[in-house]
mmCIF file of C-alpha atoms in Angstrom:
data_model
loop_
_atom_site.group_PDB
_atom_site.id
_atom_site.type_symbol
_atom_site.label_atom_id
_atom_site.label_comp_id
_atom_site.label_asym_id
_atom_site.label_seq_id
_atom_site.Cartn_x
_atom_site.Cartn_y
_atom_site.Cartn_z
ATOM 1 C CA UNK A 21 23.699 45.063 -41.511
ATOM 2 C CA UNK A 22 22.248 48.580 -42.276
ATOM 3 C CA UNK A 23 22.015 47.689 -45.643
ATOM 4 C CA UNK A 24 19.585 44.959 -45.286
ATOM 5 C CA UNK A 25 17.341 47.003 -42.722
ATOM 6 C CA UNK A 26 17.185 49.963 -45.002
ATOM 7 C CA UNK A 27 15.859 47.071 -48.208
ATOM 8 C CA UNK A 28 13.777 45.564 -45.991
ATOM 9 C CA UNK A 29 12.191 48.302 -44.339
ATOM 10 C CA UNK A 30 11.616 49.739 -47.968
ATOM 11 C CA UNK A 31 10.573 46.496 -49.504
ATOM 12 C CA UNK A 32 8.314 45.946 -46.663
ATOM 13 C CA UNK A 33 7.643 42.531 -47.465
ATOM 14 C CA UNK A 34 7.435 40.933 -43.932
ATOM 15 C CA UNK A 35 6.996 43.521 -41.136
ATOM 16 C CA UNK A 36 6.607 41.321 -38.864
ATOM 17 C CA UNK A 37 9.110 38.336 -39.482
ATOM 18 C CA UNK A 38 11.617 42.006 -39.474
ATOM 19 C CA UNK A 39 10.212 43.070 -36.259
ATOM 20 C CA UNK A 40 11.556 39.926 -34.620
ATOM 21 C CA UNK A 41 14.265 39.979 -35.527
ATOM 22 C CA UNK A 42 14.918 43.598 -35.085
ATOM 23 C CA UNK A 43 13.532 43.281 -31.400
ATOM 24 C CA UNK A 44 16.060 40.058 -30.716
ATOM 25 C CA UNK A 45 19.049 42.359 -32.123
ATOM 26 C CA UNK A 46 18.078 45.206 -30.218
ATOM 27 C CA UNK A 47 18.295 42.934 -26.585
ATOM 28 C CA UNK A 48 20.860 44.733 -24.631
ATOM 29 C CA UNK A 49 22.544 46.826 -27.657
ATOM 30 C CA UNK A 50 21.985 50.230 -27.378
ATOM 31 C CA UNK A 51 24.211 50.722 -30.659
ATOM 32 C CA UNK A 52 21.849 48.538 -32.886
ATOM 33 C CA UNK A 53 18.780 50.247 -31.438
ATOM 34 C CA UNK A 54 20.227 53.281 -32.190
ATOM 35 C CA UNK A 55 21.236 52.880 -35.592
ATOM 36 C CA UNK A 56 18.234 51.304 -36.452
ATOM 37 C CA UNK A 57 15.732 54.244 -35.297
ATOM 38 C CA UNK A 58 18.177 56.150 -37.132
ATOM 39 C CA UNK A 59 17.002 54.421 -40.411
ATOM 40 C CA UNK A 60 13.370 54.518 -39.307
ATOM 41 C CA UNK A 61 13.340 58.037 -38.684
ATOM 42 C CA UNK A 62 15.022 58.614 -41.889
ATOM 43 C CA UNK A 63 12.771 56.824 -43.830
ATOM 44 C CA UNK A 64 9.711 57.976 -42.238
ATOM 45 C CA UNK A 65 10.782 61.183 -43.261
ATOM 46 C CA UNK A 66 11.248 60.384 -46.666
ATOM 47 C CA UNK A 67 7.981 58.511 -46.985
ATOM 48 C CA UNK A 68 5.913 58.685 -50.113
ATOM 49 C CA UNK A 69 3.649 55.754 -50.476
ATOM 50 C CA UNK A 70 1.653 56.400 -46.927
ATOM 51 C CA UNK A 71 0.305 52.875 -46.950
ATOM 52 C CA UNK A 72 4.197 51.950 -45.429
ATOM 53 C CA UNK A 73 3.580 53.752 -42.197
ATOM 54 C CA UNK A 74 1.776 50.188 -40.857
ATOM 55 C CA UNK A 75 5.469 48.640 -41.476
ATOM 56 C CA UNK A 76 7.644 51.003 -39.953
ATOM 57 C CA UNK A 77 5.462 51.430 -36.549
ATOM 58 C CA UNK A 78 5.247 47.093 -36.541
ATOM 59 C CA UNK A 79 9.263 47.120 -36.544
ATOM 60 C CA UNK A 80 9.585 49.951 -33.763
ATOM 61 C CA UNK A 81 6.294 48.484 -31.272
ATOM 62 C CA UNK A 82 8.642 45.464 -31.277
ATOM 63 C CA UNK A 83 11.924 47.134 -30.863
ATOM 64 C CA UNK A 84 10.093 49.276 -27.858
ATOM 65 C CA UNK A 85 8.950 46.761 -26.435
ATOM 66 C CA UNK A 86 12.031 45.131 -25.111
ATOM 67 C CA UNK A 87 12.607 44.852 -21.618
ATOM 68 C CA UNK A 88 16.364 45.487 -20.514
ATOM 69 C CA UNK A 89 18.148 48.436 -19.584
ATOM 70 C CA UNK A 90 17.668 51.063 -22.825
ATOM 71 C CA UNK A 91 14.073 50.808 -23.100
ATOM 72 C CA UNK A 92 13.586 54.227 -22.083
ATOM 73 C CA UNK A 93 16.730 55.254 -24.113
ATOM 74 C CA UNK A 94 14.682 53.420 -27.145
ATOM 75 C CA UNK A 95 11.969 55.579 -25.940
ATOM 76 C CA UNK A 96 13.335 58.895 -26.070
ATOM 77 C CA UNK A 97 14.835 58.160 -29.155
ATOM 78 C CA UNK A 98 11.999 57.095 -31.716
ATOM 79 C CA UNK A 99 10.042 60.195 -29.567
ATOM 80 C CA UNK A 100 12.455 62.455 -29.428
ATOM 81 C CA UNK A 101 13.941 63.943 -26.290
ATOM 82 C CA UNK A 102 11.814 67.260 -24.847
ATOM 83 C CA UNK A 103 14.644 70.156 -24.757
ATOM 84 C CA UNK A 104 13.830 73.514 -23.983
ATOM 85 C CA UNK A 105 14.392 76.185 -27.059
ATOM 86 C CA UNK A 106 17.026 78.642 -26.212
ATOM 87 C CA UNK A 107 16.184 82.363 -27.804
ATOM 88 C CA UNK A 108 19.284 84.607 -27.839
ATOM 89 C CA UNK A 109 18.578 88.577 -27.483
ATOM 90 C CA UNK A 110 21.031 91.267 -28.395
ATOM 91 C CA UNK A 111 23.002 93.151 -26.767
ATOM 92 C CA UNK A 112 21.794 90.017 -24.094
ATOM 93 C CA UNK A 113 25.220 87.786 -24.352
ATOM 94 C CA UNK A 114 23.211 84.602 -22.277
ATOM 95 C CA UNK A 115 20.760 82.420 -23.954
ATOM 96 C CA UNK A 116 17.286 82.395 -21.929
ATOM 97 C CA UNK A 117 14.141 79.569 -22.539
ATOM 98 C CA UNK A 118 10.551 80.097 -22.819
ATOM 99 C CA UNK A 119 8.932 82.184 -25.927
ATOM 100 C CA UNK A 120 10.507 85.144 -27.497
ATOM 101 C CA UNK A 121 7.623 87.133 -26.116
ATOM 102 C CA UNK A 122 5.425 87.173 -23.256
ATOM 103 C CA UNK A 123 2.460 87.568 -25.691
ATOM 104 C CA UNK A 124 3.145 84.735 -27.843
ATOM 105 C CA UNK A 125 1.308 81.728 -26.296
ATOM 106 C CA UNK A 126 1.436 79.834 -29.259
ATOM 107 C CA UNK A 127 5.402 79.984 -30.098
ATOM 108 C CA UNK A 128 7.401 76.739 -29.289
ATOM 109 C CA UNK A 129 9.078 76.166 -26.155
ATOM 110 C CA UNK A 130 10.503 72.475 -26.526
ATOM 111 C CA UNK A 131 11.440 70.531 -29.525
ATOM 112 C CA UNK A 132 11.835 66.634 -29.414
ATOM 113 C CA UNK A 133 15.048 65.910 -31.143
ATOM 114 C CA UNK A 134 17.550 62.840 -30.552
ATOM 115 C CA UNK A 135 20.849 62.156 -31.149
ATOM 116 C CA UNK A 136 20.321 60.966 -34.745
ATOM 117 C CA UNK A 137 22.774 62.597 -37.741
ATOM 118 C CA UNK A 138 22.092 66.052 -38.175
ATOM 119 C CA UNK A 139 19.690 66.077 -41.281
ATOM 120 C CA UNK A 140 17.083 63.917 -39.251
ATOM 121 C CA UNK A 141 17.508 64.460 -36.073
ATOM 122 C CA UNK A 142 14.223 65.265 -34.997
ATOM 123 C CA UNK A 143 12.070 62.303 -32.977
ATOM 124 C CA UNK A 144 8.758 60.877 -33.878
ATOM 125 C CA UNK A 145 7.195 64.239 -32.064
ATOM 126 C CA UNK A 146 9.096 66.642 -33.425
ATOM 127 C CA UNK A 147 8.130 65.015 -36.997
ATOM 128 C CA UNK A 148 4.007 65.468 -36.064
ATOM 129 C CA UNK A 149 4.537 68.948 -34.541
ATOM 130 C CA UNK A 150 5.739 70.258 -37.417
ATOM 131 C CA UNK A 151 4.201 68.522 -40.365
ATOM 132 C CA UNK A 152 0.325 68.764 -39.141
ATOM 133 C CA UNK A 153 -0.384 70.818 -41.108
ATOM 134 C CA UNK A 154 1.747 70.405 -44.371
ATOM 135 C CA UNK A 155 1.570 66.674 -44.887
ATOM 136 C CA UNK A 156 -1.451 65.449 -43.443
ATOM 137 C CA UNK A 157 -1.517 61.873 -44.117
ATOM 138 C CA UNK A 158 1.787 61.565 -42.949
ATOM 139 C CA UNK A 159 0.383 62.822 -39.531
ATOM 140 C CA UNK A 160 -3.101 61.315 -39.362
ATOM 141 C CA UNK A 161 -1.951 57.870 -39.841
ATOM 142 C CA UNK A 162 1.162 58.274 -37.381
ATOM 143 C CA UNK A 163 -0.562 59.199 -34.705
ATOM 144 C CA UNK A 164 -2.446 55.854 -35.774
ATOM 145 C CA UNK A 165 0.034 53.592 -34.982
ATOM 146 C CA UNK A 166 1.353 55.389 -32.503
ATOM 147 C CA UNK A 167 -1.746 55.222 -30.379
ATOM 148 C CA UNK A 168 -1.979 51.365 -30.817
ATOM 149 C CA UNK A 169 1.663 51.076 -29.862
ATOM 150 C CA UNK A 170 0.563 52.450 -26.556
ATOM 151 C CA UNK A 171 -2.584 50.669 -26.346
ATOM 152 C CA UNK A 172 -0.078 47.055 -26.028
ATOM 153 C CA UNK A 173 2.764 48.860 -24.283
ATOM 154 C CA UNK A 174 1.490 50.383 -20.701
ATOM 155 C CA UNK A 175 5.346 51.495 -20.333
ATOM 156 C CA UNK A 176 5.331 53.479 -24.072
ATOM 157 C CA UNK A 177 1.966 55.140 -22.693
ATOM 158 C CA UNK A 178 3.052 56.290 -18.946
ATOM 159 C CA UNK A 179 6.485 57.470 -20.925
ATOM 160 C CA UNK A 180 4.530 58.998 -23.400
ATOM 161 C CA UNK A 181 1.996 61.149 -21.010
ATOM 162 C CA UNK A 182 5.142 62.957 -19.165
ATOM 163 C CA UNK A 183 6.409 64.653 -22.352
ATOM 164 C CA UNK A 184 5.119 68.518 -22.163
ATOM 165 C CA UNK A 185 3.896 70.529 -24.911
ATOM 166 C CA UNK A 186 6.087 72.073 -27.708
ATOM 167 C CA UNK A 187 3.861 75.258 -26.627
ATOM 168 C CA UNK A 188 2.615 77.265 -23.185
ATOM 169 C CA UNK A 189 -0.922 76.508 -24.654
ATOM 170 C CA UNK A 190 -1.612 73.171 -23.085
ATOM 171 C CA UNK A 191 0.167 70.892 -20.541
ATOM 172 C CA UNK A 192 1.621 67.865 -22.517
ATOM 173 C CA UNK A 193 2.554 66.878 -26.031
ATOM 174 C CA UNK A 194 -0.997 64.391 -26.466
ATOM 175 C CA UNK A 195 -3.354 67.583 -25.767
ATOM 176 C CA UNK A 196 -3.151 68.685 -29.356
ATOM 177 C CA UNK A 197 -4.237 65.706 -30.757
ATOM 178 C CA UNK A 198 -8.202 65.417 -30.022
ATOM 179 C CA UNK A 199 -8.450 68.579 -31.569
ATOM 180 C CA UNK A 200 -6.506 67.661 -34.500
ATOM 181 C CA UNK A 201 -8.022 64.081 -35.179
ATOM 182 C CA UNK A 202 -11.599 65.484 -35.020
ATOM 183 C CA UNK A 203 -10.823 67.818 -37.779
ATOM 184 C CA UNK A 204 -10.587 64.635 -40.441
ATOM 185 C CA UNK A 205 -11.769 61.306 -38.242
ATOM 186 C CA UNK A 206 -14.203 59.981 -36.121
ATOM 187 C CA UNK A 207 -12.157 58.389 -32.847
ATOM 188 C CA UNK A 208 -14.317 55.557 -33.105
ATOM 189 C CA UNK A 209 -12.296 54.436 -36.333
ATOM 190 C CA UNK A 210 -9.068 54.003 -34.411
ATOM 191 C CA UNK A 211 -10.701 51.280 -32.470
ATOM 192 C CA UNK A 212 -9.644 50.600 -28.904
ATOM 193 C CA UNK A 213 -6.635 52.372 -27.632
ATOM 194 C CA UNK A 214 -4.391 53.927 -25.547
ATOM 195 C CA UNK A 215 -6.279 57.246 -26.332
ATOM 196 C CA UNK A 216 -9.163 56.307 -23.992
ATOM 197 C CA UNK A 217 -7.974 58.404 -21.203
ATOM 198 C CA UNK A 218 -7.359 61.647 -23.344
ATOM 199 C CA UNK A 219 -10.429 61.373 -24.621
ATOM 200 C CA UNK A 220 -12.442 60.999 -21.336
ATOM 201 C CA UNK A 221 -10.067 64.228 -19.967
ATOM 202 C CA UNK A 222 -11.312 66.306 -23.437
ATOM 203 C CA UNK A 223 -15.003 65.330 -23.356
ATOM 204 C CA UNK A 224 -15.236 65.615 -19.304
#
């Protein structure tokens, strides 16, 4: 089965005909929903023709989107789950959270991993956070699709809002993008979308 998600997904001939099924597969199977963000993740990762990012977002809004008992799992695994960093301090022998130093506001404090294999482990998040600004277009038109994901999924969006910031700088994960989207793109290009009430909070 993995086999023919990782050639489709690739291929991407028919997002959407592999979105249903992916989203009738992932009913009440946390192991297939698992394994296939897995292969999302990985490929997003490993992406090279930027024009694909459409087709991977198309599969997981329709995965997400399921109602049963793992949504939220679903959730916190494409995202990531928010976990405090852990700094160790010799001769200290306990690990303590927060930034190695009072002074530095802009170190991390939470990274957004799952419970993927270990070489791509990190969620959707984690992916942006670090990657804004190395590889660009890999971020810019991400946050794309995630932003209409929300826009059709009110659940995706109120999960989405409670994640905090990877830094003591701001108060959740979504307050560094305005900032980050002006730099290259009018918001008016993204169309309608769950953005609308970040944007009204930056420009109030």
């Amino acid at each position: 089965r993995s086999e023919f998600y990782e050639k489709s997904l690739k291929e991407q001939h028919n997002s959407a005909a592999l979105a249903e099924i992916s989203a009738y597969c992932a009913f009440q199977n946390s192991c297939f929903s698992k394994s296939l963000n897995d292969i999302v993740l990985k490929h997003l990762n490993e992406l090279e023709n930027f024009d694909d990012i459409p087709g991977y977002f198309t599969v997981m809004e329709a995965v997400l989107a399921v109602q049963d008992q793992y949504q939220g799992y679903r959730f916190d695994l494409f995202l990531g789950y928010p976990q405090p960093i852990g700094y160790t301090r010799h001769p200290i022998p306990y690990e303590y959270f927060g930034v190695a130093q009072v002074l530095g506001l802009d170190g991390e404090i939470y990274s957004y991993r799952n419970i993927g294999p270990d070489q791509y482990n990190m969620g959707l998040l984690a992916g942006l956070w670090s990657y804004k600004t190395k590889w660009e277009p890999f971020c810019i038109g991400s946050i794309k699709e995630l932003l209409k994901m929300m826009n059709h999924s009110q659940a995706l969006f109120e999960h989405f809002l409670t994640i905090p910031a990877p830094t003591y700088q701001t108060a959740r994960y979504s307050d560094w993008f305005y900032g980050y989207l002006k730099q290259f793109i009018r918001y008016e290009d993204l169309g309608p979308s769950a953005s609308t009430y970040m944007l009204k909070k930056h420009r109030s």
